[in-house]
PDB file of N, CA, C and O in Angstrom:
ATOM      1  N   MET A 138       0.842  -1.172   0.000  1.00 86.00           N
ATOM      2  CA  MET A 138       0.000   0.000   0.000  1.00 86.00           C
ATOM      3  C   MET A 138       0.893   1.245   0.000  1.00 86.00           C
ATOM      4  O   MET A 138       1.986   1.235   0.515  1.00 86.00           O
ATOM      5  N   ALA A 139       0.381   2.323  -0.551  1.00 93.00           N
ATOM      6  CA  ALA A 139       1.158   3.550  -0.648  1.00 93.00           C
ATOM      7  C   ALA A 139       0.350   4.726  -0.107  1.00 93.00           C
ATOM      8  O   ALA A 139      -0.873   4.674  -0.040  1.00 93.00           O
ATOM      9  N   LEU A 140       1.067   5.761   0.272  1.00 95.00           N
ATOM     10  CA  LEU A 140       0.451   6.990   0.762  1.00 95.00           C
ATOM     11  C   LEU A 140       0.750   8.116  -0.207  1.00 95.00           C
ATOM     12  O   LEU A 140       1.892   8.293  -0.628  1.00 95.00           O
ATOM     13  N   LYS A 141      -0.264   8.884  -0.543  1.00 97.00           N
ATOM     14  CA  LYS A 141      -0.098  10.070  -1.373  1.00 97.00           C
ATOM     15  C   LYS A 141      -0.061  11.253  -0.419  1.00 97.00           C
ATOM     16  O   LYS A 141      -1.002  11.472   0.341  1.00 97.00           O
ATOM     17  N   ILE A 142       1.042  12.006  -0.448  1.00 97.00           N
ATOM     18  CA  ILE A 142       1.254  13.100   0.497  1.00 97.00           C
ATOM     19  C   ILE A 142       1.349  14.416  -0.272  1.00 97.00           C
ATOM     20  O   ILE A 142       2.091  14.510  -1.252  1.00 97.00           O
ATOM     21  N   LYS A 143       0.617  15.417   0.194  1.00 97.00           N
ATOM     22  CA  LYS A 143       0.591  16.723  -0.470  1.00 97.00           C
ATOM     23  C   LYS A 143       0.980  17.800   0.534  1.00 97.00           C
ATOM     24  O   LYS A 143       0.432  17.846   1.637  1.00 97.00           O
ATOM     25  N   LEU A 144       1.899  18.661   0.152  1.00 97.00           N
ATOM     26  CA  LEU A 144       2.294  19.788   0.994  1.00 97.00           C
ATOM     27  C   LEU A 144       1.273  20.903   0.813  1.00 97.00           C
ATOM     28  O   LEU A 144       1.093  21.404  -0.296  1.00 97.00           O
ATOM     29  N   VAL A 145       0.572  21.284   1.888  1.00 97.00           N
ATOM     30  CA  VAL A 145      -0.501  22.279   1.780  1.00 97.00           C
ATOM     31  C   VAL A 145      -0.151  23.614   2.432  1.00 97.00           C
ATOM     32  O   VAL A 145      -0.878  24.584   2.249  1.00 97.00           O
ATOM     33  N   LYS A 146       0.934  23.664   3.195  1.00 97.00           N
ATOM     34  CA  LYS A 146       1.368  24.923   3.802  1.00 97.00           C
ATOM     35  C   LYS A 146       2.833  25.164   3.470  1.00 97.00           C
ATOM     36  O   LYS A 146       3.598  24.229   3.249  1.00 97.00           O
ATOM     37  N   SER A 147       3.228  26.416   3.478  1.00 97.00           N
ATOM     38  CA  SER A 147       4.580  26.808   3.120  1.00 97.00           C
ATOM     39  C   SER A 147       5.609  26.340   4.148  1.00 97.00           C
ATOM     40  O   SER A 147       5.322  26.226   5.345  1.00 97.00           O
ATOM     41  N   LEU A 148       6.830  26.111   3.678  1.00 97.00           N
ATOM     42  CA  LEU A 148       7.942  25.735   4.554  1.00 97.00           C
ATOM     43  C   LEU A 148       8.702  26.964   5.069  1.00 97.00           C
ATOM     44  O   LEU A 148       9.566  26.832   5.926  1.00 97.00           O
ATOM     45  N   VAL A 149       8.365  28.144   4.556  1.00 97.00           N
ATOM     46  CA  VAL A 149       9.056  29.363   4.953  1.00 97.00           C
ATOM     47  C   VAL A 149       8.817  29.641   6.433  1.00 97.00           C
ATOM     48  O   VAL A 149       7.682  29.625   6.909  1.00 97.00           O
ATOM     49  N   GLY A 150       9.869  29.858   7.184  1.00 96.00           N
ATOM     50  CA  GLY A 150       9.772  30.197   8.593  1.00 96.00           C
ATOM     51  C   GLY A 150       9.597  29.018   9.518  1.00 96.00           C
ATOM     52  O   GLY A 150       9.418  29.196  10.721  1.00 96.00           O
ATOM     53  N   ARG A 151       9.648  27.797   8.985  1.00 97.00           N
ATOM     54  CA  ARG A 151       9.491  26.595   9.822  1.00 97.00           C
ATOM     55  C   ARG A 151      10.837  26.191  10.404  1.00 97.00           C
ATOM     56  O   ARG A 151      11.888  26.645   9.972  1.00 97.00           O
ATOM     57  N   LYS A 152      10.812  25.299  11.388  1.00 97.00           N
ATOM     58  CA  LYS A 152      12.036  24.793  11.974  1.00 97.00           C
ATOM     59  C   LYS A 152      12.839  24.040  10.923  1.00 97.00           C
ATOM     60  O   LYS A 152      12.270  23.413  10.021  1.00 97.00           O
ATOM     61  N   ASP A 153      14.161  24.092  11.045  1.00 97.00           N
ATOM     62  CA  ASP A 153      15.029  23.413  10.087  1.00 97.00           C
ATOM     63  C   ASP A 153      14.733  21.919  10.019  1.00 97.00           C
ATOM     64  O   ASP A 153      14.768  21.323   8.940  1.00 97.00           O
ATOM     65  N   SER A 154      14.424  21.312  11.161  1.00 97.00           N
ATOM     66  CA  SER A 154      14.148  19.877  11.162  1.00 97.00           C
ATOM     67  C   SER A 154      12.855  19.555  10.408  1.00 97.00           C
ATOM     68  O   SER A 154      12.746  18.510   9.767  1.00 97.00           O
ATOM     69  N   HIS A 155      11.876  20.453  10.454  1.00 98.00           N
ATOM     70  CA  HIS A 155      10.618  20.232   9.747  1.00 98.00           C
ATOM     71  C   HIS A 155      10.825  20.397   8.242  1.00 98.00           C
ATOM     72  O   HIS A 155      10.253  19.633   7.452  1.00 98.00           O
ATOM     73  N   ILE A 156      11.641  21.359   7.851  1.00 98.00           N
ATOM     74  CA  ILE A 156      11.963  21.542   6.433  1.00 98.00           C
ATOM     75  C   ILE A 156      12.707  20.320   5.912  1.00 98.00           C
ATOM     76  O   ILE A 156      12.414  19.808   4.828  1.00 98.00           O
ATOM     77  N   ALA A 157      13.662  19.819   6.687  1.00 98.00           N
ATOM     78  CA  ALA A 157      14.427  18.641   6.282  1.00 98.00           C
ATOM     79  C   ALA A 157      13.525  17.420   6.152  1.00 98.00           C
ATOM     80  O   ALA A 157      13.693  16.607   5.230  1.00 98.00           O
ATOM     81  N   THR A 158      12.558  17.283   7.036  1.00 98.00           N
ATOM     82  CA  THR A 158      11.620  16.159   6.968  1.00 98.00           C
ATOM     83  C   THR A 158      10.773  16.242   5.704  1.00 98.00           C
ATOM     84  O   THR A 158      10.577  15.240   5.012  1.00 98.00           O
ATOM     85  N   ALA A 159      10.287  17.428   5.382  1.00 98.00           N
ATOM     86  CA  ALA A 159       9.497  17.611   4.158  1.00 98.00           C
ATOM     87  C   ALA A 159      10.342  17.286   2.929  1.00 98.00           C
ATOM     88  O   ALA A 159       9.872  16.598   2.016  1.00 98.00           O
ATOM     89  N   HIS A 160      11.577  17.747   2.913  1.00 98.00           N
ATOM     90  CA  HIS A 160      12.462  17.469   1.782  1.00 98.00           C
ATOM     91  C   HIS A 160      12.763  15.978   1.665  1.00 98.00           C
ATOM     92  O   HIS A 160      12.868  15.454   0.555  1.00 98.00           O
ATOM     93  N   SER A 161      12.892  15.291   2.796  1.00 97.00           N
ATOM     94  CA  SER A 161      13.160  13.854   2.745  1.00 97.00           C
ATOM     95  C   SER A 161      11.973  13.078   2.173  1.00 97.00           C
ATOM     96  O   SER A 161      12.153  11.983   1.636  1.00 97.00           O
ATOM     97  N   LEU A 162      10.787  13.655   2.279  1.00 97.00           N
ATOM     98  CA  LEU A 162       9.595  13.044   1.675  1.00 97.00           C
ATOM     99  C   LEU A 162       9.441  13.447   0.206  1.00 97.00           C
ATOM    100  O   LEU A 162       8.550  12.970  -0.477  1.00 97.00           O
ATOM    101  N   GLY A 163      10.288  14.356  -0.266  1.00 96.00           N
ATOM    102  CA  GLY A 163      10.209  14.797  -1.650  1.00 96.00           C
ATOM    103  C   GLY A 163       9.299  15.986  -1.862  1.00 96.00           C
ATOM    104  O   GLY A 163       8.888  16.270  -2.983  1.00 96.00           O
ATOM    105  N   LEU A 164       8.982  16.703  -0.790  1.00 97.00           N
ATOM    106  CA  LEU A 164       8.086  17.861  -0.863  1.00 97.00           C
ATOM    107  C   LEU A 164       8.909  19.137  -0.780  1.00 97.00           C
ATOM    108  O   LEU A 164       9.626  19.360   0.188  1.00 97.00           O
ATOM    109  N   ARG A 165       8.797  19.984  -1.791  1.00 96.00           N
ATOM    110  CA  ARG A 165       9.599  21.201  -1.816  1.00 96.00           C
ATOM    111  C   ARG A 165       8.754  22.467  -1.941  1.00 96.00           C
ATOM    112  O   ARG A 165       9.049  23.474  -1.342  1.00 96.00           O
ATOM    113  N   LYS A 166       7.701  22.424  -2.724  1.00 96.00           N
ATOM    114  CA  LYS A 166       6.849  23.589  -2.936  1.00 96.00           C
ATOM    115  C   LYS A 166       5.416  23.268  -2.526  1.00 96.00           C
ATOM    116  O   LYS A 166       5.010  22.110  -2.505  1.00 96.00           O
ATOM    117  N   ILE A 167       4.636  24.304  -2.246  1.00 97.00           N
ATOM    118  CA  ILE A 167       3.231  24.127  -1.903  1.00 97.00           C
ATOM    119  C   ILE A 167       2.531  23.406  -3.059  1.00 97.00           C
ATOM    120  O   ILE A 167       2.805  23.665  -4.225  1.00 97.00           O
ATOM    121  N   ASN A 168       1.642  22.495  -2.714  1.00 96.00           N
ATOM    122  CA  ASN A 168       0.862  21.676  -3.641  1.00 96.00           C
ATOM    123  C   ASN A 168       1.674  20.599  -4.351  1.00 96.00           C
ATOM    124  O   ASN A 168       1.161  19.940  -5.246  1.00 96.00           O
ATOM    125  N   SER A 169       2.945  20.408  -3.963  1.00 96.00           N
ATOM    126  CA  SER A 169       3.690  19.288  -4.528  1.00 96.00           C
ATOM    127  C   SER A 169       3.174  18.002  -3.893  1.00 96.00           C
ATOM    128  O   SER A 169       2.798  17.969  -2.724  1.00 96.00           O
ATOM    129  N   VAL A 170       3.139  16.943  -4.694  1.00 96.00           N
ATOM    130  CA  VAL A 170       2.585  15.663  -4.264  1.00 96.00           C
ATOM    131  C   VAL A 170       3.630  14.581  -4.485  1.00 96.00           C
ATOM    132  O   VAL A 170       4.336  14.581  -5.488  1.00 96.00           O
ATOM    133  N   THR A 171       3.708  13.657  -3.539  1.00 96.00           N
ATOM    134  CA  THR A 171       4.608  12.521  -3.662  1.00 96.00           C
ATOM    135  C   THR A 171       3.898  11.262  -3.189  1.00 96.00           C
ATOM    136  O   THR A 171       2.968  11.337  -2.395  1.00 96.00           O
ATOM    137  N   VAL A 172       4.329  10.131  -3.697  1.00 97.00           N
ATOM    138  CA  VAL A 172       3.789   8.849  -3.277  1.00 97.00           C
ATOM    139  C   VAL A 172       4.899   8.114  -2.536  1.00 97.00           C
ATOM    140  O   VAL A 172       5.989   7.932  -3.073  1.00 97.00           O
ATOM    141  N   GLN A 173       4.617   7.725  -1.311  1.00 96.00           N
ATOM    142  CA  GLN A 173       5.597   7.058  -0.453  1.00 96.00           C
ATOM    143  C   GLN A 173       5.024   5.734   0.031  1.00 96.00           C
ATOM    144  O   GLN A 173       3.801   5.591   0.152  1.00 96.00           O
ATOM    145  N   PRO A 174       5.895   4.771   0.360  1.00 95.00           N
ATOM    146  CA  PRO A 174       5.396   3.503   0.899  1.00 95.00           C
ATOM    147  C   PRO A 174       4.777   3.706   2.277  1.00 95.00           C
ATOM    148  O   PRO A 174       5.196   4.590   3.029  1.00 95.00           O
ATOM    149  N   ASP A 175       3.792   2.895   2.590  1.00 94.00           N
ATOM    150  CA  ASP A 175       3.113   2.985   3.882  1.00 94.00           C
ATOM    151  C   ASP A 175       3.868   2.116   4.889  1.00 94.00           C
ATOM    152  O   ASP A 175       3.618   0.926   5.013  1.00 94.00           O
ATOM    153  N   ASN A 176       4.830   2.728   5.580  1.00 94.00           N
ATOM    154  CA  ASN A 176       5.587   2.007   6.610  1.00 94.00           C
ATOM    155  C   ASN A 176       5.782   2.915   7.822  1.00 94.00           C
ATOM    156  O   ASN A 176       5.373   4.071   7.818  1.00 94.00           O
ATOM    157  N   ASP A 177       6.403   2.371   8.860  1.00 96.00           N
ATOM    158  CA  ASP A 177       6.566   3.130  10.102  1.00 96.00           C
ATOM    159  C   ASP A 177       7.415   4.381   9.921  1.00 96.00           C
ATOM    160  O   ASP A 177       7.128   5.426  10.518  1.00 96.00           O
ATOM    161  N   ALA A 178       8.464   4.306   9.113  1.00 96.00           N
ATOM    162  CA  ALA A 178       9.333   5.463   8.904  1.00 96.00           C
ATOM    163  C   ALA A 178       8.571   6.614   8.245  1.00 96.00           C
ATOM    164  O   ALA A 178       8.669   7.770   8.677  1.00 96.00           O
ATOM    165  N   THR A 179       7.814   6.298   7.220  1.00 96.00           N
ATOM    166  CA  THR A 179       7.031   7.326   6.529  1.00 96.00           C
ATOM    167  C   THR A 179       5.971   7.909   7.443  1.00 96.00           C
ATOM    168  O   THR A 179       5.766   9.122   7.481  1.00 96.00           O
ATOM    169  N   ARG A 180       5.295   7.058   8.196  1.00 96.00           N
ATOM    170  CA  ARG A 180       4.258   7.549   9.113  1.00 96.00           C
ATOM    171  C   ARG A 180       4.861   8.451  10.203  1.00 96.00           C
ATOM    172  O   ARG A 180       4.238   9.420  10.621  1.00 96.00           O
ATOM    173  N   GLY A 181       6.064   8.148  10.652  1.00 97.00           N
ATOM    174  CA  GLY A 181       6.735   8.996  11.629  1.00 97.00           C
ATOM    175  C   GLY A 181       7.053  10.369  11.066  1.00 97.00           C
ATOM    176  O   GLY A 181       6.887  11.387  11.746  1.00 97.00           O
ATOM    177  N   LYS A 182       7.505  10.410   9.819  1.00 97.00           N
ATOM    178  CA  LYS A 182       7.796  11.689   9.159  1.00 97.00           C
ATOM    179  C   LYS A 182       6.518  12.508   8.992  1.00 97.00           C
ATOM    180  O   LYS A 182       6.508  13.723   9.224  1.00 97.00           O
ATOM    181  N   ILE A 183       5.443  11.833   8.602  1.00 97.00           N
ATOM    182  CA  ILE A 183       4.158  12.528   8.430  1.00 97.00           C
ATOM    183  C   ILE A 183       3.679  13.082   9.763  1.00 97.00           C
ATOM    184  O   ILE A 183       3.199  14.218   9.839  1.00 97.00           O
ATOM    185  N   LYS A 184       3.821  12.320  10.825  1.00 97.00           N
ATOM    186  CA  LYS A 184       3.390  12.781  12.148  1.00 97.00           C
ATOM    187  C   LYS A 184       4.192  14.010  12.583  1.00 97.00           C
ATOM    188  O   LYS A 184       3.651  14.934  13.199  1.00 97.00           O
ATOM    189  N   HIS A 185       5.467  14.039  12.234  1.00 97.00           N
ATOM    190  CA  HIS A 185       6.350  15.154  12.597  1.00 97.00           C
ATOM    191  C   HIS A 185       5.905  16.463  11.952  1.00 97.00           C
ATOM    192  O   HIS A 185       6.001  17.532  12.567  1.00 97.00           O
ATOM    193  N   ILE A 186       5.411  16.393  10.713  1.00 97.00           N
ATOM    194  CA  ILE A 186       4.996  17.609   9.997  1.00 97.00           C
ATOM    195  C   ILE A 186       3.518  17.540   9.600  1.00 97.00           C
ATOM    196  O   ILE A 186       3.122  18.075   8.565  1.00 97.00           O
ATOM    197  N   SER A 187       2.702  16.941  10.439  1.00 97.00           N
ATOM    198  CA  SER A 187       1.289  16.737  10.120  1.00 97.00           C
ATOM    199  C   SER A 187       0.537  18.040   9.863  1.00 97.00           C
ATOM    200  O   SER A 187      -0.431  18.056   9.101  1.00 97.00           O
ATOM    201  N   TYR A 188       0.973  19.126  10.478  1.00 97.00           N
ATOM    202  CA  TYR A 188       0.292  20.413  10.303  1.00 97.00           C
ATOM    203  C   TYR A 188       0.614  21.055   8.952  1.00 97.00           C
ATOM    204  O   TYR A 188      -0.005  22.053   8.580  1.00 97.00           O
ATOM    205  N   LEU A 189       1.549  20.478   8.198  1.00 97.00           N
ATOM    206  CA  LEU A 189       1.940  21.016   6.885  1.00 97.00           C
ATOM    207  C   LEU A 189       1.422  20.201   5.720  1.00 97.00           C
ATOM    208  O   LEU A 189       1.429  20.686   4.589  1.00 97.00           O
ATOM    209  N   VAL A 190       1.016  18.963   5.971  1.00 98.00           N
ATOM    210  CA  VAL A 190       0.695  18.061   4.878  1.00 98.00           C
ATOM    211  C   VAL A 190      -0.733  17.525   4.959  1.00 98.00           C
ATOM    212  O   VAL A 190      -1.382  17.585   6.000  1.00 98.00           O
ATOM    213  N   GLU A 191      -1.165  16.986   3.824  1.00 97.00           N
ATOM    214  CA  GLU A 191      -2.448  16.314   3.712  1.00 97.00           C
ATOM    215  C   GLU A 191      -2.145  14.926   3.144  1.00 97.00           C
ATOM    216  O   GLU A 191      -1.388  14.803   2.191  1.00 97.00           O
ATOM    217  N   VAL A 192      -2.744  13.881   3.730  1.00 96.00           N
ATOM    218  CA  VAL A 192      -2.434  12.518   3.323  1.00 96.00           C
ATOM    219  C   VAL A 192      -3.674  11.823   2.782  1.00 96.00           C
ATOM    220  O   VAL A 192      -4.748  11.913   3.376  1.00 96.00           O
ATOM    221  N   VAL A 193      -3.493  11.117   1.661  1.00 87.00           N
ATOM    222  CA  VAL A 193      -4.559  10.328   1.061  1.00 87.00           C
ATOM    223  C   VAL A 193      -3.999   8.943   0.814  1.00 87.00           C
ATOM    224  O   VAL A 193      -2.944   8.801   0.202  1.00 87.00           O
ATOM    225  N   GLN A 194      -4.678   7.906   1.316  1.00 74.00           N
ATOM    226  CA  GLN A 194      -4.216   6.551   1.077  1.00 74.00           C
ATOM    227  C   GLN A 194      -4.635   6.112  -0.307  1.00 74.00           C
ATOM    228  O   GLN A 194      -5.749   6.366  -0.733  1.00 74.00           O
ATOM    229  N   GLU A 195      -3.726   5.472  -1.022  1.00 68.00           N
ATOM    230  CA  GLU A 195      -4.045   4.976  -2.370  1.00 68.00           C
ATOM    231  C   GLU A 195      -4.463   3.546  -2.323  1.00 68.00           C
ATOM    232  O   GLU A 195      -4.093   2.783  -1.517  1.00 68.00           O
TER     233      GLU A 195
END
């Protein structure tokens, strides 16, 4: 199973660790979308920046 992740808020002014987490998921600009595997590592990253992203299960 995979997760579709969309960045819905800007990374400007966020903590460096939150920006790095978004970049590790492949999210760089608002409305960028990436598909990631549904595993514990990905879910941990999503939880870390949950206020910035929107998740849809595929």
